[in-house]
Short mmCIF file of C-alpha atoms in Angstrom, two decimals:
data_model
loop_
_atom_site.label_atom_id
_atom_site.label_comp_id
_atom_site.label_asym_id
_atom_site.label_seq_id
_atom_site.Cartn_x
_atom_site.Cartn_y
_atom_site.Cartn_z
CA MET A 1 0.09 0.10 0.11
CA ASP A 2 3.01 2.50 -0.10
CA SER A 3 2.75 2.77 -3.39
CA LEU A 4 -0.91 3.66 -3.26
CA ARG A 5 -0.40 6.16 -0.39
CA THR A 6 2.42 7.84 -2.59
CA ILE A 7 0.21 8.33 -5.45
CA LEU A 8 -2.35 9.92 -3.38
CA ALA A 9 0.25 12.31 -1.54
CA ILE A 10 1.53 13.41 -5.10
CA ALA A 11 -2.01 13.89 -6.06
CA ALA A 12 -2.77 16.12 -3.14
CA GLU A 13 0.18 17.95 -3.63
CA ARG A 14 0.04 18.51 -7.09
CA GLY A 15 -3.70 19.04 -7.30
CA MET A 16 -4.11 16.28 -9.54
CA GLU A 17 -7.27 14.86 -10.93
CA LEU A 18 -8.40 11.18 -9.30
CA CYS A 19 -10.50 8.86 -10.90
CA GLN A 20 -11.35 5.12 -10.28
CA PHE A 21 -11.90 2.45 -13.20
CA ASP A 22 -12.84 -1.49 -13.20
CA VAL A 23 -12.35 -3.45 -16.01
CA VAL A 24 -15.42 -6.04 -16.48
CA GLY A 25 -14.52 -9.64 -16.68
CA ALA A 26 -10.84 -9.16 -16.44
CA TYR A 27 -9.50 -12.54 -16.82
CA LEU A 28 -11.61 -13.39 -19.90
CA ASN A 29 -9.33 -10.68 -21.78
CA ALA A 30 -6.29 -12.73 -21.48
CA ASP A 31 -4.98 -14.83 -23.81
CA LEU A 32 -3.74 -18.38 -22.96
CA ASP A 33 0.04 -19.52 -24.55
CA LYS A 34 -1.18 -23.47 -24.36
CA GLU A 35 -4.13 -25.84 -25.10
CA ILE A 36 -6.63 -25.86 -22.36
CA TYR A 37 -9.84 -27.98 -22.81
CA MET A 38 -12.78 -28.19 -20.14
CA CYS A 39 -15.91 -30.22 -19.69
CA GLN A 40 -19.09 -28.66 -21.52
CA PRO A 41 -20.93 -26.32 -18.63
CA PRO A 42 -24.05 -27.34 -17.25
CA GLY A 43 -27.01 -25.52 -19.51
CA TYR A 44 -25.04 -25.78 -22.54
CA ASP A 45 -24.19 -29.37 -22.98
CA ASP A 46 -25.28 -30.71 -26.21
CA GLY A 47 -25.09 -34.40 -25.07
CA SER A 48 -22.18 -34.95 -27.49
CA GLY A 49 -19.63 -35.86 -25.28
CA ARG A 50 -17.41 -33.41 -26.45
CA VAL A 51 -15.04 -30.98 -24.55
CA LEU A 52 -14.53 -27.62 -25.41
CA ARG A 53 -10.84 -25.63 -26.25
CA LEU A 54 -10.56 -22.49 -24.12
CA GLN A 55 -9.69 -19.46 -26.41
CA LYS A 56 -9.29 -17.13 -23.58
CA ALA A 57 -8.65 -17.39 -19.69
CA LEU A 58 -11.43 -18.26 -17.32
CA TYR A 59 -11.84 -17.19 -13.63
CA GLY A 60 -10.61 -20.16 -11.67
CA LEU A 61 -7.87 -20.91 -14.05
CA LYS A 62 -4.27 -21.41 -12.24
CA GLN A 63 -2.54 -19.15 -14.65
CA GLY A 64 -5.66 -16.69 -15.10
CA GLY A 65 -4.12 -14.02 -12.89
CA ARG A 66 -0.81 -13.93 -14.78
CA LYS A 67 -2.02 -14.07 -18.42
CA TRP A 68 -4.63 -11.15 -17.55
CA ASN A 69 -1.46 -9.00 -15.59
CA GLN A 70 0.39 -9.90 -19.01
CA ARG A 71 -2.41 -8.72 -21.27
CA PHE A 72 -3.00 -5.47 -19.54
CA ASN A 73 0.48 -4.68 -19.01
CA ARG A 74 1.02 -4.86 -22.88
CA VAL A 75 -1.96 -2.66 -23.53
CA MET A 76 -0.44 -0.21 -21.37
CA VAL A 77 2.89 0.04 -22.39
CA GLU A 78 2.94 -0.83 -26.30
CA ASP A 79 -0.65 0.74 -27.09
CA LEU A 80 -1.07 3.54 -24.74
CA GLY A 81 2.42 4.52 -24.16
CA PHE A 82 3.01 4.02 -20.44
CA THR A 83 6.26 2.94 -18.43
CA ARG A 84 5.78 0.25 -16.06
CA LEU A 85 7.65 1.06 -12.92
CA ASN A 86 10.75 -1.08 -12.36
CA SER A 87 10.27 -0.43 -8.41
CA GLU A 88 6.69 -0.92 -8.41
CA PRO A 89 5.24 -3.07 -11.14
CA CYS A 90 1.48 -2.53 -10.33
CA VAL A 91 2.11 1.55 -11.35
CA TYR A 92 2.19 2.76 -14.50
CA MET A 93 3.26 6.56 -15.58
CA ARG A 94 3.04 8.66 -18.62
CA SER A 95 4.56 12.00 -18.92
CA ASP A 96 4.15 14.27 -21.69
CA ARG A 97 3.53 18.03 -22.56
CA CYS A 98 0.21 17.56 -21.53
CA GLY A 99 1.40 16.81 -17.94
CA LEU A 100 1.73 13.38 -16.01
CA THR A 101 -0.75 10.60 -15.52
CA MET A 102 -0.46 7.60 -13.00
CA VAL A 103 -2.11 4.34 -12.75
CA GLY A 104 -2.14 2.28 -9.73
CA VAL A 105 -3.47 -1.48 -10.68
CA HIS A 106 -4.73 -4.04 -8.02
CA VAL A 107 -5.86 -6.86 -10.42
CA ASP A 108 -8.93 -5.50 -12.09
CA ASP A 109 -9.21 -2.14 -10.18
CA MET A 110 -7.57 1.09 -11.13
CA ILE A 111 -6.77 4.50 -9.89
CA SER A 112 -5.73 7.16 -11.58
CA ALA A 113 -4.30 10.46 -10.90
CA ALA A 114 -3.64 13.28 -13.81
CA ASP A 115 -2.86 16.60 -14.03
CA GLY A 116 -6.16 17.54 -15.48
CA PRO A 117 -9.54 15.98 -16.71
CA GLU A 118 -8.27 15.55 -20.18
CA LEU A 119 -5.51 13.25 -19.62
CA ILE A 120 -8.18 11.06 -17.53
CA ALA A 121 -10.47 11.16 -20.30
CA GLU A 122 -7.47 10.24 -22.48
CA LEU A 123 -6.84 7.20 -20.78
CA GLU A 124 -10.54 6.15 -20.16
CA ALA A 125 -10.87 6.06 -23.96
CA GLY A 126 -7.70 4.20 -24.53
CA LEU A 127 -8.63 1.66 -22.22
CA LYS A 128 -12.04 1.18 -23.61
CA ARG A 129 -10.53 0.37 -27.09
CA PHE A 130 -9.52 -3.03 -25.74
CA PHE A 131 -11.48 -3.71 -22.42
CA GLU A 132 -15.05 -3.33 -21.14
CA ILE A 133 -14.58 -0.45 -18.69
CA THR A 134 -16.71 0.82 -15.88
CA ASP A 135 -15.88 4.35 -14.86
CA LEU A 136 -16.47 4.74 -11.36
CA GLY A 137 -15.54 8.08 -10.81
CA THR A 138 -13.64 10.07 -8.09
CA PRO A 139 -12.77 7.08 -6.10
CA ARG A 140 -14.35 6.25 -3.00
CA LEU A 141 -13.43 2.93 -2.00
CA LEU A 142 -9.86 0.92 -2.91
CA LEU A 143 -8.74 -1.97 -1.10
CA GLY A 144 -10.54 -1.52 1.90
CA LEU A 145 -9.51 2.10 2.00
CA GLU A 146 -12.13 5.04 2.17
CA LEU A 147 -11.12 8.09 0.15
CA THR A 148 -12.28 11.54 0.77
CA ARG A 149 -11.46 14.77 -1.53
CA ASP A 150 -12.06 18.08 0.14
CA GLY A 151 -10.39 20.58 -1.78
CA SER A 152 -6.65 20.87 -1.62
CA SER A 153 -6.51 17.68 0.50
CA ILE A 154 -7.07 13.98 0.31
CA THR A 155 -8.00 11.57 3.44
CA ILE A 156 -7.74 7.97 3.27
CA ARG A 157 -9.53 6.12 6.26
CA GLN A 158 -11.08 2.78 7.28
CA THR A 159 -13.99 3.36 9.41
CA HIS A 160 -16.42 1.04 7.90
CA PHE A 161 -13.72 -1.69 7.99
CA ILE A 162 -13.09 -0.96 11.53
CA ARG A 163 -16.59 -0.91 12.55
CA SER A 164 -17.62 -4.14 11.02
CA THR A 165 -14.38 -5.51 13.09
CA LEU A 166 -15.76 -4.13 16.32
CA GLU A 167 -19.23 -5.69 15.49
CA ARG A 168 -17.43 -9.13 14.47
CA PHE A 169 -15.43 -9.50 17.66
CA GLY A 170 -18.18 -8.33 20.14
CA MET A 171 -16.70 -4.94 20.64
CA ALA A 172 -19.03 -2.83 19.05
CA ASP A 173 -20.23 -1.62 22.28
CA CYS A 174 -16.96 -1.22 24.16
CA ALA A 175 -15.79 1.94 26.01
CA PRO A 176 -13.30 4.17 24.10
CA VAL A 177 -9.59 4.61 25.52
CA ASN A 178 -7.29 7.24 24.51
CA THR A 179 -4.30 4.92 23.69
CA PRO A 180 -4.13 1.63 22.13
CA MET A 181 -1.57 0.24 24.35
CA ASP A 182 -1.08 0.70 28.40
CA PRO A 183 2.65 1.78 28.98
CA ASN A 184 2.40 0.55 32.41
CA VAL A 185 1.72 -3.06 31.20
CA ARG A 186 4.28 -5.56 30.49
CA LEU A 187 3.21 -8.70 28.32
CA LEU A 188 5.10 -12.22 28.88
CA LYS A 189 4.85 -15.48 26.93
CA GLU A 190 4.09 -18.84 28.59
CA PRO A 191 0.53 -18.41 30.23
CA ASP A 192 0.29 -21.39 32.55
CA ASP A 193 -2.12 -24.39 31.63
CA ALA A 194 -5.32 -23.15 33.44
CA ASP A 195 -4.92 -19.79 31.26
CA LEU A 196 -4.33 -21.53 27.95
CA SER A 197 -7.83 -23.66 28.56
CA ASP A 198 -9.59 -20.07 28.96
CA MET A 199 -8.17 -19.16 25.65
CA LYS A 200 -9.18 -22.39 23.21
CA ASP A 201 -12.32 -20.60 22.01
CA ILE A 202 -10.76 -16.86 21.73
CA PRO A 203 -10.07 -15.93 18.01
CA TYR A 204 -6.95 -14.04 19.01
CA GLN A 205 -5.18 -15.20 15.57
CA ALA A 206 -8.12 -13.46 13.54
CA ALA A 207 -8.38 -10.32 15.50
CA ILE A 208 -4.45 -10.21 15.15
CA GLY A 209 -4.88 -10.28 11.41
CA THR A 210 -7.87 -8.02 11.21
CA LEU A 211 -6.16 -5.52 13.01
CA MET A 212 -2.67 -5.94 10.86
CA TYR A 213 -4.82 -4.72 7.89
CA ALA A 214 -6.03 -1.68 9.66
CA ALA A 215 -2.56 -0.88 10.92
CA LEU A 216 -0.85 -1.59 7.10
CA GLY A 217 -3.39 0.59 5.90
CA THR A 218 -4.24 3.66 7.13
CA ARG A 219 -3.72 3.51 10.99
CA PRO A 220 0.04 3.65 12.15
CA ASP A 221 -1.00 4.85 15.27
CA ILE A 222 -1.87 1.21 16.01
CA SER A 223 1.26 -0.27 14.43
CA TYR A 224 3.57 -0.92 17.50
CA ALA A 225 0.70 -2.45 19.34
CA VAL A 226 -0.35 -5.12 16.74
CA GLN A 227 3.36 -5.84 16.35
CA ALA A 228 3.83 -6.54 20.09
CA LEU A 229 0.61 -8.41 20.26
CA SER A 230 1.22 -10.47 17.10
CA GLN A 231 3.98 -12.48 18.81
CA PHE A 232 1.73 -14.02 21.31
CA SER A 233 -0.21 -15.47 18.49
CA SER A 234 1.01 -19.12 18.94
CA ARG A 235 0.24 -19.00 22.64
CA PRO A 236 -1.95 -16.07 23.63
CA GLY A 237 -3.12 -15.85 27.43
CA PRO A 238 -6.02 -13.78 28.93
CA ALA A 239 -3.63 -10.94 29.59
CA HIS A 240 -2.67 -10.68 25.75
CA TRP A 241 -6.51 -10.98 24.80
CA THR A 242 -7.18 -8.24 27.27
CA ALA A 243 -4.43 -6.08 25.27
CA VAL A 244 -6.16 -6.81 22.00
CA LYS A 245 -9.45 -5.47 23.16
CA ARG A 246 -7.67 -2.30 24.16
CA VAL A 247 -6.64 -2.05 20.87
CA PHE A 248 -10.16 -2.34 19.53
CA ARG A 249 -11.57 0.03 22.44
CA TYR A 250 -9.10 2.65 21.02
CA LEU A 251 -10.09 2.14 17.51
CA LYS A 252 -13.77 2.62 18.84
CA GLY A 253 -13.18 5.90 19.96
CA THR A 254 -11.16 6.78 16.58
CA LEU A 255 -13.25 5.36 14.12
CA ASP A 256 -13.11 8.33 11.67
CA TYR A 257 -9.54 8.96 12.18
CA GLY A 258 -7.43 8.68 8.80
CA ILE A 259 -4.42 9.94 7.17
CA THR A 260 -4.26 13.43 5.65
CA TYR A 261 -2.32 14.46 2.48
CA ARG A 262 -2.74 18.24 2.01
CA ARG A 263 -1.39 20.63 -0.91
CA LYS A 264 1.25 23.41 0.81
CA GLY A 265 1.83 26.64 -0.40
CA GLU A 266 -1.19 26.95 -2.74
CA GLN A 267 0.22 30.14 -4.46
CA GLN A 268 3.03 28.44 -5.83
CA PRO A 269 3.15 27.51 -9.42
CA ARG A 270 2.72 23.73 -10.42
CA ALA A 271 6.49 23.48 -11.03
CA TYR A 272 7.03 24.06 -7.54
CA TYR A 273 5.59 20.51 -6.57
CA ASP A 274 8.01 18.60 -9.14
CA HIS A 275 10.50 18.88 -6.32
CA PHE A 276 9.03 18.19 -3.31
CA ARG A 277 11.02 16.34 -0.93
CA LEU A 278 10.87 12.49 0.73
CA GLU A 279 11.92 12.62 4.55
CA GLY A 280 12.14 10.29 7.12
CA TYR A 281 12.45 9.18 10.64
CA SER A 282 14.35 6.08 12.54
CA ASP A 283 14.30 5.04 16.10
CA ALA A 284 14.75 2.12 18.08
CA ASP A 285 13.86 0.63 21.53
CA TRP A 286 17.11 -1.43 22.79
CA GLY A 287 16.04 -4.87 24.14
CA ALA A 288 12.53 -3.76 24.59
CA ASN A 289 11.20 -7.12 24.23
CA PRO A 290 11.53 -8.93 28.00
CA VAL A 291 11.36 -12.56 26.50
CA ASP A 292 14.21 -12.38 23.96
CA ARG A 293 15.56 -8.85 24.49
CA MET A 294 15.33 -8.15 20.86
CA SER A 295 14.88 -4.61 20.11
CA ILE A 296 12.64 -2.76 18.13
CA SER A 297 13.14 -0.96 14.95
CA GLY A 298 10.79 1.64 13.70
CA TYR A 299 10.62 4.32 10.94
CA ALA A 300 8.24 6.88 9.25
CA PHE A 301 8.64 8.34 5.87
CA LEU A 302 6.72 11.50 4.87
CA ILE A 303 5.63 13.45 1.45
CA GLY A 304 4.42 16.77 2.39
CA SER A 305 1.86 16.63 5.43
CA GLY A 306 1.06 13.16 5.87
CA VAL A 307 2.99 9.60 6.32
CA ILE A 308 3.32 7.34 3.34
CA ALA A 309 5.03 4.45 4.85
CA TRP A 310 5.98 3.27 8.33
CA SER A 311 7.19 -0.15 10.09
CA SER A 312 7.48 -1.24 13.49
CA LYS A 313 9.15 -4.55 13.35
CA LYS A 314 11.42 -6.67 16.02
CA GLN A 315 15.01 -6.78 15.25
CA ALA A 316 16.53 -10.26 13.80
CA VAL A 317 19.31 -10.35 16.06
CA VAL A 318 20.22 -9.29 19.68
CA ALA A 319 21.98 -5.92 19.89
CA LEU A 320 24.68 -5.47 22.53
CA SER A 321 24.13 -1.77 22.97
CA SER A 322 21.89 1.22 22.33
CA THR A 323 23.94 2.59 19.77
CA GLU A 324 24.01 -0.92 17.83
CA ALA A 325 20.20 -1.17 18.21
CA GLU A 326 19.79 2.57 16.63
CA TYR A 327 22.23 1.82 13.78
CA MET A 328 20.49 -1.28 12.72
CA ALA A 329 17.20 0.69 12.83
CA ILE A 330 18.85 3.42 10.72
CA SER A 331 20.08 0.83 8.20
CA TYR A 332 16.38 -0.72 7.96
CA ALA A 333 15.21 2.75 7.33
CA ALA A 334 17.47 3.46 4.64
CA ARG A 335 16.69 0.59 2.84
CA GLN A 336 13.00 1.85 2.65
CA ALA A 337 14.08 5.04 1.57
CA ILE A 338 16.42 3.78 -1.21
CA TRP A 339 13.23 1.90 -2.85
CA MET A 340 11.12 4.91 -2.34
CA ARG A 341 13.73 7.45 -3.99
CA SER A 342 13.43 4.90 -6.73
CA MET A 343 9.92 4.80 -7.51
CA LEU A 344 9.63 8.75 -7.12
CA ALA A 345 12.06 9.11 -9.72
CA GLU A 346 10.51 6.90 -11.98
CA LEU A 347 7.38 8.84 -11.69
CA THR A 348 9.32 11.98 -12.75
CA PHE A 349 9.75 13.30 -9.21
CA VAL A 350 13.82 12.89 -8.87
CA GLN A 351 15.26 13.44 -5.46
CA GLU A 352 18.07 15.73 -6.34
CA ARG A 353 19.28 15.87 -3.01
CA ALA A 354 19.90 13.23 -0.19
CA THR A 355 16.86 11.99 1.50
CA LYS A 356 16.78 13.28 5.01
CA LEU A 357 16.78 10.76 7.51
CA ARG A 358 16.51 11.63 11.01
CA ALA A 359 17.66 9.91 14.28
CA ASP A 360 17.62 10.65 17.84
CA ASN A 361 21.09 8.58 18.80
CA GLN A 362 24.12 10.66 18.28
CA SER A 363 26.44 7.66 18.66
CA ALA A 364 24.76 5.74 16.01
CA ILE A 365 24.96 8.72 13.75
CA ALA A 366 28.71 9.11 14.22
CA LEU A 367 28.87 5.33 13.68
CA SER A 368 27.24 5.91 10.45
CA LYS A 369 29.26 8.29 9.16
CA ASP A 370 32.65 7.06 9.69
CA ASN A 371 34.61 4.35 11.60
CA VAL A 372 35.57 6.38 15.19
CA TYR A 373 33.71 3.23 16.96
CA HIS A 374 34.89 0.54 14.40
CA ALA A 375 36.94 -1.47 17.21
CA ARG A 376 33.93 -1.74 19.69
CA SER A 377 31.47 -2.32 16.37
CA LYS A 378 33.20 -4.47 13.86
CA HIS A 379 30.93 -7.29 15.18
CA ILE A 380 27.49 -5.49 13.62
CA ASP A 381 26.94 -7.69 10.67
CA ILE A 382 27.71 -6.28 7.24
CA GLN A 383 24.59 -6.14 6.20
CA HIS A 384 23.79 -2.99 8.30
CA HIS A 385 27.07 -1.45 7.38
CA PHE A 386 25.75 -0.31 3.94
CA ILE A 387 24.14 3.07 5.58
CA ARG A 388 27.77 4.32 5.38
CA GLU A 389 27.92 3.78 1.72
CA CYS A 390 24.45 5.46 1.33
CA ILE A 391 25.78 8.43 3.03
CA GLU A 392 28.93 8.54 1.05
CA SER A 393 27.29 8.39 -2.46
CA ASP A 394 24.75 11.52 -1.13
CA THR A 395 21.82 9.26 -1.15
CA ILE A 396 20.91 9.65 2.65
CA ALA A 397 21.26 12.61 4.71
CA LEU A 398 21.81 11.15 8.35
CA SER A 399 20.96 13.99 11.05
CA TYR A 400 20.03 14.44 14.52
CA VAL A 401 16.49 15.06 15.84
CA PRO A 402 15.55 15.49 19.56
CA THR A 403 13.60 12.48 21.00
CA ASP A 404 10.74 14.77 21.51
CA GLU A 405 10.28 15.73 17.95
CA ASN A 406 10.94 11.98 16.22
CA VAL A 407 7.89 10.81 15.29
CA ALA A 408 8.98 7.32 14.83
CA ASP A 409 8.91 6.86 18.56
CA LEU A 410 5.63 6.00 18.06
CA PHE A 411 6.43 2.89 16.39
CA MET A 412 8.62 1.60 19.43
CA LYS A 413 6.88 1.54 22.61
CA ALA A 414 3.32 2.21 24.26
CA LEU A 415 3.29 5.98 24.86
CA PRO A 416 1.59 7.97 27.30
CA ARG A 417 -1.71 9.89 26.10
CA GLU A 418 -0.42 13.42 25.38
CA ARG A 419 2.79 12.12 23.85
CA PHE A 420 0.81 9.84 21.80
CA HIS A 421 -1.45 12.28 20.57
CA GLN A 422 1.26 14.67 19.59
CA LEU A 423 3.18 12.36 17.09
CA ARG A 424 -0.15 11.11 16.00
CA LYS A 425 -0.67 14.48 14.60
CA GLN A 426 2.64 14.90 13.38
CA LEU A 427 2.06 11.85 10.95
CA GLY A 428 -1.00 13.74 9.41
CA ILE A 429 -3.56 11.48 11.40
CA PHE A 430 -6.69 13.49 12.23
CA SER A 431 -10.46 13.01 12.98
CA ASP A 432 -13.13 14.45 10.90
CA ALA A 433 -13.89 17.24 13.47
CA GLU A 434 -10.10 18.24 13.39
CA LEU A 435 -10.09 18.69 9.72
CA ARG A 436 -13.28 20.75 9.76
CA GLY A 437 -11.86 22.83 12.46
CA SER A 438 -8.80 23.18 10.56
CA VAL A 439 -10.81 24.58 7.15
CA GLU A 440 -12.84 26.75 9.27
CA GLY A 441 -10.07 27.97 10.75
CA LYS A 442 -8.36 28.99 7.49
CA GLY A 443 -11.60 30.20 6.20
CA HIS A 444 -11.53 33.03 9.24
#
């Protein structure tokens, strides 16, 4: 979903037109490269006992999805003049004197962002030469994400998905709380057998999977809680289930919250937005897991006013110091930055300067920039040392940020209410009421 959020952030920054299309019977357009036969379907059997040779793919055919993708790609590239991104094969772009057109594809659903309605019309006309297309107009729902456009802003949220999730798990009438996780509660593995017997009918894994979809879509504010609770999926106890229900209670009170991308500096000419910058934050919590003492890595990347990519992940090896944990987190964030720089460059938004990556550990920053700690840190796996190469090649510009200003802290630990709400806003996560207040404030 990083690529979808990137398209929406760019669209908000440039004031682009948005449109959604659906291909009717997509798989039936796919060509087959080998002979495949089928029995005559019920209702169309002529009683001859003959079989039918397929001329096109069918839904349910194991190669149907791949063949449809190949067919669609040929049309987009060879017939309509689009370029398929190497960094993200589900995204296409075309840039000419009329402007930029971007297309994001998921099976047979498409979202297009273009510099004008005439480019949207041109894309639709081109697609209709080859497929039966349904024009769904301004996007409202895509991949379970609800899209709202209000002037110069685009907001994505999952209100209906979260509401149905609360109903599914019997939490529709729960009492809301202000944070998804209690900072004073520490969860451990290995509940006793009595506790396990109480959990046999509890849908813990299903709840975690459902929450994870929200966390990956539009709710980075629950990412840490979901990551922390997912490690107990194989052997959850009552305390873990209570913590999961707290996440539900938090979502109950923040149903209409979502990520908002706003256009900044509306008086600037459009060309100004061709050079907007990707910027990131990295953080680590050393030895955070009381069970195995693994550290937590986290990052957040923003374009303009809203977060487009984030992660909260347990590190694969035990870090021997806070410096080492932060250093590995920086390396992890740098890999994401490199991929995003590549995608943006293919979309014509070349990052002419190094991407700013901010961290709050001075020792880790020093280690990343040179070998001043070489004797003490040479045991760190080689895979993490590539951050030095990123800095030397002017791909990443690593700098210090005070802990109070590091938004990646949201992905490290359970935070107290005020701190949590502060970072949530910095990521561009707002409620409907907050957005209306912002618009009314500008009106005055």
